[in-house]
Short mmCIF file of C-alpha atoms and ligand atoms in Angstrom, two decimals:
data_model
loop_
_atom_site.label_atom_id
_atom_site.label_comp_id
_atom_site.label_asym_id
_atom_site.label_seq_id
_atom_site.Cartn_x
_atom_site.Cartn_y
_atom_site.Cartn_z
CA MET A 146 111.35 344.75 258.87
CA SER A 147 113.24 341.42 257.82
CA ASP A 148 110.87 339.47 260.02
CA LEU A 149 108.05 340.46 257.76
CA THR A 150 109.84 339.34 254.60
CA THR A 151 108.19 336.25 252.91
CA ASP A 152 109.57 333.98 250.18
CA ALA A 153 107.17 335.47 247.81
CA ASP A 154 108.92 338.96 248.46
CA ALA A 155 112.42 337.66 247.62
CA VAL A 156 112.89 338.91 244.16
CA THR A 157 115.64 337.02 242.13
CA PRO A 158 117.50 339.53 240.00
CA PRO A 159 117.16 338.76 236.31
CA ALA A 160 120.25 336.96 234.97
CA ALA A 161 122.89 339.17 233.29
CA PRO A 162 122.46 339.38 229.65
CA ASP A 163 124.44 336.83 227.54
CA PHE A 164 126.22 338.53 224.77
CA SER A 165 127.46 336.01 221.85
CA PRO A 166 130.92 337.18 220.87
CA ALA A 167 132.24 337.29 217.32
CA LEU A 168 135.41 335.40 216.53
CA THR A 169 138.44 337.58 215.44
CA ASN A 170 140.39 336.59 212.17
CA GLU A 171 142.99 335.14 214.44
CA GLU A 172 140.50 333.09 216.42
CA GLY A 173 138.65 331.82 213.44
CA ILE A 174 141.76 330.87 211.62
CA ALA A 175 143.18 329.05 214.55
CA GLN A 176 139.93 327.03 215.28
CA ALA A 177 139.25 326.25 211.66
CA THR A 178 142.77 325.18 211.06
CA ALA A 179 142.93 322.97 214.30
CA LEU A 180 139.87 321.16 213.37
CA PHE A 181 141.10 320.68 209.83
CA HIS A 182 144.30 319.05 211.16
CA GLU A 183 142.44 317.06 213.58
CA ALA A 184 140.15 315.50 210.62
CA PHE A 185 142.55 315.51 207.75
CA ASP A 186 145.97 315.48 209.25
CA SER A 187 147.14 318.07 206.95
CA ASP A 188 147.29 322.04 206.25
CA PRO A 189 144.44 323.70 204.55
CA ASP A 190 145.21 325.78 201.52
CA GLY A 191 143.70 328.79 203.37
CA VAL A 192 140.78 329.89 205.74
CA TRP A 193 137.86 331.85 204.23
CA TYR A 194 135.03 333.50 206.01
CA ALA A 195 131.46 334.89 205.48
CA PRO A 196 129.38 337.08 207.73
CA GLY A 197 125.90 336.46 208.88
CA ARG A 198 123.56 339.42 208.58
CA VAL A 199 120.66 341.43 209.99
CA ASN A 200 118.15 343.33 207.89
CA ILE A 201 117.45 346.70 208.98
CA ILE A 202 114.25 347.09 207.11
CA GLY A 203 112.67 345.70 203.88
CA GLU A 204 111.49 342.18 205.00
CA HIS A 205 109.82 339.60 202.82
CA THR A 206 110.44 342.01 200.05
CA ASP A 207 113.35 340.18 198.18
CA TYR A 208 111.31 337.65 196.59
CA ASN A 209 108.63 340.15 195.55
CA GLY A 210 111.31 342.24 193.59
CA GLY A 211 111.43 345.01 196.32
CA LEU A 212 114.14 346.68 198.44
CA ALA A 213 116.01 345.40 201.39
CA LEU A 214 118.57 347.07 203.66
CA PRO A 215 120.93 344.43 205.43
CA ILE A 216 124.16 344.81 207.11
CA ALA A 217 126.96 342.09 207.47
CA LEU A 218 127.33 341.04 211.12
CA PRO A 219 130.92 340.76 212.73
CA HIS A 220 129.72 337.13 213.47
CA ARG A 221 131.21 334.93 210.65
CA ALA A 222 131.58 331.31 209.49
CA PHE A 223 135.22 330.38 208.95
CA LEU A 224 136.03 327.50 206.53
CA ALA A 225 139.60 326.00 206.33
CA LEU A 226 139.77 324.43 202.98
CA ARG A 227 142.14 322.30 200.89
CA ARG A 228 141.73 321.46 197.14
CA ARG A 229 141.97 317.77 196.26
CA ASP A 230 142.84 316.21 193.04
CA ASP A 231 139.57 314.13 192.78
CA ARG A 232 135.83 314.96 193.10
CA THR A 233 135.52 313.88 196.59
CA VAL A 234 134.34 316.37 199.11
CA ARG A 235 134.98 315.67 202.80
CA LEU A 236 133.42 317.99 205.48
CA ILE A 237 133.61 318.45 209.22
CA SER A 238 132.22 320.85 211.87
CA PRO A 239 132.38 320.82 215.67
CA GLN A 240 128.91 319.55 215.54
CA THR A 241 129.75 316.51 213.22
CA ARG A 242 133.33 315.96 214.44
CA GLU A 243 132.68 312.19 215.24
CA ALA A 244 131.95 311.48 211.39
CA VAL A 245 133.33 313.19 208.61
CA ASP A 246 130.80 313.62 205.83
CA VAL A 247 132.18 312.17 202.53
CA LEU A 248 130.51 313.13 199.24
CA ASP A 249 130.92 312.67 195.54
CA LEU A 250 130.58 315.82 193.38
CA ASP A 251 129.32 313.60 190.48
CA ALA A 252 126.70 311.88 192.67
CA ILE A 253 125.22 314.73 194.67
CA GLY A 254 121.94 316.47 193.72
CA PRO A 255 118.91 318.37 194.72
CA LYS A 256 116.80 317.75 197.82
CA GLY A 257 114.07 315.01 197.08
CA THR A 258 116.25 313.27 194.57
CA PRO A 259 118.53 310.25 195.07
CA GLY A 260 121.49 312.62 195.33
CA GLU A 261 120.09 314.40 198.30
CA ILE A 262 122.76 315.12 200.92
CA PRO A 263 122.58 316.17 204.76
CA GLN A 264 121.31 319.67 205.06
CA TRP A 265 124.40 321.41 206.47
CA ALA A 266 126.49 319.63 203.59
CA SER A 267 124.05 321.08 201.07
CA TYR A 268 125.36 324.57 202.12
CA ILE A 269 128.72 323.67 201.32
CA ALA A 270 128.96 320.91 198.83
CA GLY A 271 125.85 322.25 197.36
CA VAL A 272 127.58 325.53 196.39
CA ALA A 273 130.00 323.46 194.44
CA TRP A 274 127.16 321.71 192.63
CA ALA A 275 125.38 325.15 191.88
CA LEU A 276 128.50 326.70 190.56
CA GLU A 277 129.07 323.77 188.13
CA ARG A 278 125.25 324.07 187.13
CA ASP A 279 125.67 327.94 186.56
CA GLY A 280 128.51 327.19 184.06
CA LEU A 281 131.65 327.68 186.39
CA GLY A 282 132.67 324.03 186.63
CA PRO A 283 134.20 321.57 186.70
CA LEU A 284 135.43 322.16 190.01
CA PRO A 285 137.92 320.10 192.02
CA GLY A 286 136.86 318.20 195.06
CA PHE A 287 137.95 319.47 198.54
CA ASP A 288 138.30 318.82 202.25
CA ALA A 289 136.90 321.54 204.52
CA ALA A 290 136.52 322.11 208.23
CA LEU A 291 133.83 324.66 209.39
CA VAL A 292 133.89 326.83 212.41
CA SER A 293 131.16 329.48 212.94
CA CYS A 294 130.10 331.78 215.54
CA VAL A 295 126.82 332.85 213.75
CA PRO A 296 124.30 331.41 215.98
CA LEU A 297 122.38 328.70 214.32
CA GLY A 298 118.74 328.88 213.69
CA ALA A 299 118.62 332.43 214.95
CA GLY A 300 117.40 334.02 211.65
CA LEU A 301 120.83 335.70 211.12
CA SER A 302 121.73 333.65 208.09
CA SER A 303 124.01 331.12 209.43
CA SER A 304 123.30 329.04 206.28
CA ALA A 305 124.13 331.91 203.93
CA ALA A 306 127.46 332.19 205.78
CA LEU A 307 128.33 328.72 205.06
CA GLU A 308 127.22 329.05 201.36
CA CYS A 309 129.12 332.39 200.83
CA ALA A 310 132.40 331.19 202.57
CA THR A 311 132.55 328.12 200.39
CA SER A 312 131.98 330.41 197.22
CA VAL A 313 134.64 332.58 197.95
CA ALA A 314 137.10 329.64 198.68
CA LEU A 315 136.16 327.84 195.69
CA ASP A 316 136.41 331.04 193.68
CA GLU A 317 140.17 331.25 194.80
CA ILE A 318 141.14 327.70 194.75
CA ALA A 319 139.43 326.82 191.22
CA GLY A 320 140.78 330.16 189.88
CA LEU A 321 137.36 331.63 189.00
CA ALA A 322 138.64 335.09 190.14
CA LEU A 323 135.04 336.44 190.50
CA ALA A 324 135.17 337.77 194.16
CA GLY A 325 138.13 340.03 194.55
CA PRO A 326 139.44 340.51 198.18
CA ALA A 327 137.06 341.54 201.03
CA ASP A 328 138.84 345.22 201.06
CA ALA A 329 138.53 345.51 197.35
CA PRO A 330 135.55 343.42 196.19
CA ALA A 331 134.75 342.77 192.56
CA ASP A 332 130.86 343.47 192.92
CA ALA A 333 129.75 342.06 189.65
CA GLY A 334 131.58 338.72 190.22
CA ARG A 335 130.27 338.55 193.68
CA ALA A 336 126.67 338.99 192.31
CA ARG A 337 127.38 335.99 190.12
CA LEU A 338 128.37 334.08 193.30
CA VAL A 339 125.27 335.01 195.03
CA THR A 340 123.12 333.42 192.21
CA SER A 341 124.97 330.12 192.88
CA CYS A 342 124.62 330.43 196.64
CA VAL A 343 120.78 330.98 196.36
CA ARG A 344 120.53 328.01 194.00
CA ALA A 345 122.38 325.86 196.46
CA GLU A 346 119.89 327.00 199.15
CA ASN A 347 116.77 326.56 196.95
CA GLU A 348 117.61 323.53 195.28
CA MET A 349 120.04 321.61 197.33
CA ALA A 350 118.61 322.52 200.86
CA GLY A 351 115.08 322.86 199.61
CA ALA A 352 114.46 326.32 201.22
CA PRO A 353 112.61 328.64 198.93
CA THR A 354 114.31 331.83 200.17
CA GLY A 355 115.10 335.00 198.23
CA GLY A 356 118.50 336.35 197.61
CA MET A 357 118.95 338.98 200.50
CA ASP A 358 121.12 336.81 202.83
CA GLN A 359 123.66 335.86 200.24
CA SER A 360 123.68 339.46 198.83
CA ALA A 361 124.38 340.80 202.29
CA SER A 362 127.03 338.14 203.00
CA LEU A 363 129.03 338.75 199.85
CA ARG A 364 128.26 342.36 198.84
CA CYS A 365 128.03 344.51 202.06
CA ARG A 366 130.64 346.92 203.16
CA ALA A 367 131.91 347.85 206.61
CA GLY A 368 130.30 350.74 208.13
CA HIS A 369 127.50 350.62 205.59
CA ALA A 370 124.17 349.20 205.03
CA LEU A 371 123.36 347.60 201.58
CA GLU A 372 120.35 349.12 199.78
CA LEU A 373 119.45 345.97 197.59
CA ASP A 374 117.18 346.33 194.78
CA CYS A 375 116.05 342.63 194.47
CA ARG A 376 114.53 343.15 191.16
CA ASP A 377 117.64 343.85 189.28
CA GLY A 378 120.38 343.16 191.92
CA GLU A 379 121.66 346.74 192.01
CA VAL A 380 123.22 347.78 195.22
CA VAL A 381 123.96 351.19 196.77
CA HIS A 382 126.30 351.34 199.94
CA VAL A 383 124.48 353.65 202.59
CA PRO A 384 126.78 355.01 205.25
CA PHE A 385 125.51 353.38 208.51
CA ASP A 386 128.26 354.09 211.08
CA LEU A 387 126.15 353.94 214.35
CA ALA A 388 129.07 354.00 216.63
CA ALA A 389 129.99 357.43 215.33
CA GLU A 390 126.50 358.65 216.04
CA GLY A 391 126.48 357.38 219.63
CA LEU A 392 124.17 354.65 218.64
CA ALA A 393 124.09 350.73 218.56
CA LEU A 394 122.06 348.07 217.05
CA LEU A 395 121.30 345.47 219.50
CA VAL A 396 120.31 341.94 218.20
CA ILE A 397 118.13 339.82 220.42
CA ASP A 398 118.29 336.11 219.56
CA THR A 399 114.84 334.83 221.00
CA ARG A 400 116.20 331.30 220.92
CA ALA A 401 112.63 330.68 219.73
CA GLU A 402 112.79 327.82 217.16
CA HIS A 403 113.04 329.08 213.49
CA SER A 404 113.21 327.15 210.37
CA LEU A 405 112.72 328.37 206.72
CA ALA A 406 112.15 324.82 205.35
CA ASP A 407 109.21 324.05 207.30
CA GLY A 408 106.45 325.39 204.81
CA GLN A 409 105.38 328.69 206.43
CA TYR A 410 107.95 330.70 204.58
CA GLY A 411 106.96 328.89 201.35
CA ALA A 412 103.33 329.59 201.83
CA ARG A 413 104.03 333.48 202.29
CA ARG A 414 105.96 333.43 199.08
CA SER A 415 103.37 331.41 197.34
CA ALA A 416 100.52 333.88 198.50
CA CYS A 417 102.58 336.80 197.18
CA GLU A 418 102.91 334.98 193.89
CA ARG A 419 99.21 334.22 193.74
CA ALA A 420 98.38 337.77 194.46
CA ALA A 421 100.64 339.08 191.82
CA GLU A 422 99.01 336.74 189.33
CA ILE A 423 95.65 337.88 190.06
CA LEU A 424 96.55 341.60 189.89
CA GLY A 425 98.13 340.77 186.59
CA VAL A 426 101.79 342.08 187.66
CA GLU A 427 104.93 340.13 187.48
CA LEU A 428 105.90 340.79 191.03
CA LEU A 429 104.24 342.61 194.04
CA ALA A 430 106.90 345.39 193.89
CA ASP A 431 105.22 346.54 190.54
CA ILE A 432 102.40 347.93 192.54
CA ALA A 433 103.05 351.64 193.50
CA PRO A 434 102.07 352.78 196.96
CA GLU A 435 99.41 355.08 195.29
CA CYS A 436 97.81 352.10 193.64
CA LEU A 437 97.72 349.92 196.67
CA GLU A 438 93.94 350.66 197.65
CA GLU A 439 92.89 349.76 194.12
CA ALA A 440 94.95 346.67 194.03
CA LEU A 441 93.55 345.52 197.40
CA ALA A 442 89.99 346.10 196.31
CA ALA A 443 90.67 344.06 193.25
CA LEU A 444 91.75 341.29 195.57
CA ARG A 445 88.82 341.71 197.94
CA GLU A 446 86.41 341.39 195.03
CA ARG A 447 87.16 337.69 194.67
CA GLY A 448 85.67 337.28 198.27
CA GLY A 449 86.27 334.54 200.65
CA GLU A 450 89.02 333.81 203.25
CA GLU A 451 91.77 333.41 200.80
CA ALA A 452 91.15 336.97 199.41
CA GLU A 453 91.51 338.48 203.08
CA VAL A 454 94.91 336.74 203.41
CA LEU A 455 96.19 337.89 199.94
CA VAL A 456 94.91 341.48 200.74
CA ALA A 457 97.07 341.40 204.06
CA ARG A 458 100.19 339.91 202.54
CA THR A 459 99.96 342.49 199.76
CA ARG A 460 99.57 345.34 202.03
CA HIS A 461 102.58 344.17 203.94
CA VAL A 462 104.97 344.03 200.86
CA VAL A 463 103.74 347.35 199.38
CA THR A 464 103.82 349.26 202.46
CA GLU A 465 107.32 347.64 203.53
CA ILE A 466 108.99 348.56 200.23
CA ALA A 467 107.66 352.25 200.77
CA ARG A 468 109.13 352.27 204.31
CA THR A 469 112.41 350.92 202.98
CA VAL A 470 112.62 353.63 200.38
CA GLU A 471 111.81 356.29 202.99
CA LEU A 472 114.41 354.94 205.48
CA VAL A 473 117.11 354.79 202.87
CA SER A 474 116.46 358.37 201.81
CA LEU A 475 116.66 359.55 205.51
CA LEU A 476 119.98 357.71 205.88
CA SER A 477 121.34 359.09 202.75
CA ASP A 478 120.60 362.88 203.44
CA GLY A 479 124.01 363.34 204.93
CA ARG A 480 122.68 364.73 208.29
CA PRO A 481 123.46 363.30 211.82
CA LEU A 482 121.18 360.58 212.78
CA THR A 483 119.69 362.60 215.91
CA GLY A 484 116.37 364.38 216.74
CA GLU A 485 113.45 364.21 214.41
CA LYS A 486 115.42 361.93 211.87
CA LEU A 487 116.32 359.42 214.52
CA THR A 488 112.53 359.47 215.70
CA LYS A 489 111.32 358.97 212.24
CA VAL A 490 114.00 356.03 211.54
CA GLY A 491 112.63 354.39 214.79
CA GLN A 492 109.03 354.76 213.73
CA LEU A 493 109.63 353.19 210.37
CA MET A 494 111.26 350.24 212.04
CA ASP A 495 108.32 350.03 214.60
CA ALA A 496 105.73 350.18 211.73
CA SER A 497 107.74 347.38 209.89
CA HIS A 498 107.31 345.10 212.92
CA GLU A 499 103.54 345.94 213.19
CA SER A 500 102.99 345.13 209.61
CA LEU A 501 104.96 341.85 209.99
CA ARG A 502 102.95 341.02 213.05
CA VAL A 503 99.43 341.78 211.70
CA ASP A 504 99.47 341.59 207.96
CA TYR A 505 102.15 339.03 207.33
CA GLU A 506 101.68 337.03 210.54
CA VAL A 507 105.43 335.89 210.77
CA THR A 508 106.19 337.11 214.45
CA CYS A 509 105.78 334.98 217.39
CA PRO A 510 105.27 335.96 221.24
CA GLU A 511 109.06 335.92 221.80
CA LEU A 512 109.50 338.44 219.05
CA ASP A 513 106.80 340.72 220.20
CA VAL A 514 107.71 340.69 223.73
CA ALA A 515 111.43 341.36 222.89
CA VAL A 516 110.41 344.66 220.70
CA GLU A 517 107.90 345.72 223.52
CA ALA A 518 110.53 345.37 226.21
CA VAL A 519 113.25 347.35 224.38
CA ARG A 520 111.00 350.09 223.33
CA ALA A 521 109.83 350.47 227.11
CA ALA A 522 113.54 350.52 227.89
CA GLY A 523 114.16 353.56 225.56
CA ALA A 524 115.02 351.92 222.07
CA HIS A 525 114.30 354.41 219.29
CA GLY A 526 112.92 351.83 217.10
CA ALA A 527 112.61 347.80 217.26
CA ARG A 528 111.56 345.04 214.96
CA MET A 529 111.90 341.43 214.10
CA THR A 530 114.56 340.76 211.36
CA GLY A 531 114.78 337.89 208.84
CA GLY A 532 112.35 335.39 207.96
CA GLY A 533 110.49 335.44 211.33
CA PHE A 534 108.55 332.58 212.87
CA GLY A 535 111.16 332.77 215.84
CA GLY A 536 114.73 333.95 215.24
CA SER A 537 115.91 337.43 216.06
CA ALA A 538 114.69 341.04 216.69
CA ILE A 539 116.84 344.12 216.40
CA ALA A 540 116.66 347.50 218.35
CA LEU A 541 118.15 350.90 217.54
CA VAL A 542 119.43 352.07 221.14
CA ASP A 543 121.70 354.75 222.41
CA ALA A 544 125.18 353.14 222.76
CA ASP A 545 125.19 353.73 226.63
CA ARG A 546 121.79 352.08 226.88
CA VAL A 547 122.60 348.70 225.26
CA ASP A 548 122.98 346.67 228.64
CA ASP A 549 119.71 348.44 229.92
CA ALA A 550 117.83 347.29 226.98
CA ALA A 551 119.22 343.85 227.06
CA ARG A 552 118.28 343.55 230.83
CA ALA A 553 114.74 344.80 230.18
CA VAL A 554 114.41 341.82 227.56
CA VAL A 555 115.88 339.29 230.04
CA ALA A 556 113.23 340.61 232.73
CA ALA A 557 110.37 340.41 230.33
CA TYR A 558 111.31 336.90 229.36
CA GLY A 559 111.49 335.84 232.95
CA ARG A 560 108.13 337.28 233.56
CA GLU A 561 106.73 335.52 230.53
CA GLY A 562 108.44 332.12 231.26
CA PHE A 563 110.48 332.08 228.04
CA ALA A 564 113.94 330.56 227.62
CA LEU A 565 116.71 333.09 228.17
CA PRO A 566 117.54 335.14 224.95
CA ALA A 567 121.08 335.80 223.73
CA PHE A 568 122.27 339.11 222.37
CA LEU A 569 124.71 340.35 219.69
CA ASP A 570 126.22 343.65 218.98
CA ALA A 571 125.57 344.39 215.17
CA VAL A 572 128.35 346.43 213.93
CA PRO A 573 128.10 346.89 210.15
CA SER A 574 131.09 344.69 209.05
CA ALA A 575 133.00 343.44 206.11
CA PRO A 576 131.84 340.99 203.39
CA ALA A 577 133.15 337.48 202.71
CA GLY A 578 136.67 336.93 201.87
CA ARG A 579 139.98 335.07 202.77
CA ALA A 580 140.85 335.37 206.49
CA ARG A 581 144.41 336.75 207.04
CA GLY A 582 145.55 336.86 210.57
C1 GLA B 1553 114.93 334.85 205.16
C2 GLA B 1553 115.25 334.56 203.69
C3 GLA B 1553 115.46 335.88 202.83
C4 GLA B 1553 114.35 337.01 202.98
C5 GLA B 1553 113.95 336.90 204.52
C6 GLA B 1553 112.65 337.85 204.75
O1 GLA B 1553 116.02 335.38 205.73
O2 GLA B 1553 116.37 333.73 203.42
O3 GLA B 1553 115.59 335.72 201.37
O4 GLA B 1553 113.12 336.51 202.36
O5 GLA B 1553 113.81 335.80 205.15
O6 GLA B 1553 112.96 339.15 204.51
#
């Protein structure tokens, strides 16, 4: 037989899935403190952390006043920070270790103004700037060293993790006393910090995002998903202990390039604002599902290509909010996540992806191939998560099928000629706080 085997028959086994590990508290503290010593030759006052997030459902609903349902990841940004007696901010990360960024809190300002600062610095120094604009200053300067295991550019809120870690650190060193500890969080104070973190992202970094990522990082609870009403900032902690149900949430980092500041995200947001204006509502969340067809007809009446785009964007937002309401009510019914209930949850996730692919047009081939591959490998449901245009997908899978699902994606990416994806295990984790070893 072997005589007849040709090169073309020799199948290279697909590479083993690459899982990105999360740093423990001890590792985060040790690495951030070591970098701080190296750069500033002194001890930090402490190390603070904040998690990245994945959103279970409710995508592109936050800036429309709708519901989202994120969880905090075990993957976190760690910031070793020391208060200074002046208004200088000095920042270092493993990526910038050759040159410490030195900034003056009295001179920095929004993107596009003379005070503009490098993007990554705007997620840290920008938070101090925003807190002061929001009436919580004056703040002292600080030295800070960042170490993060939230994959960059993967749509997992690596930038919100920086902002939120900075906000809890400044909260403590400046005596704002808003956040409370991670195991007994002061939610109203944290909601206030969210506002300033979003302001840093919007104005200092120039990314016109909603508040879901920062809310997740500061306001989630371990073992729970965060039902976030983005109209009034109200939250409910929905039990979401997947391991206890024999399930897991697999994150697939497609490694396809993702950026929220490149105009596409802003274009989606503007389209929603335009549709709301035409329909005479403040936000698209004001359109009840039973009024959707009427609203779409009103948009269509205007005719032309723009109208069809607005119809599709509006349909996504209104149906996505309805799917989120339904999924939250399923998770909240106190029954085990098995049988028909599990099937329905999976269907809602699948329908969300379809709506984001067809109506919102924010998926890409890497995301679509990933969700198709995991579904074929037995996932209960799968969808892109976060802003889209690359980034990550999530899949709800049986805990003992995680590896099979990941392998199926690796194999499908090999067939498509895509770069290898990375994977994360998304255990619903604790919100931002001070790291204690
Ligand atoms: C990004 C933004 C969020 C949200 C999501 C889409 O993650 O930062 O505010 O709009 O996209 O749901």
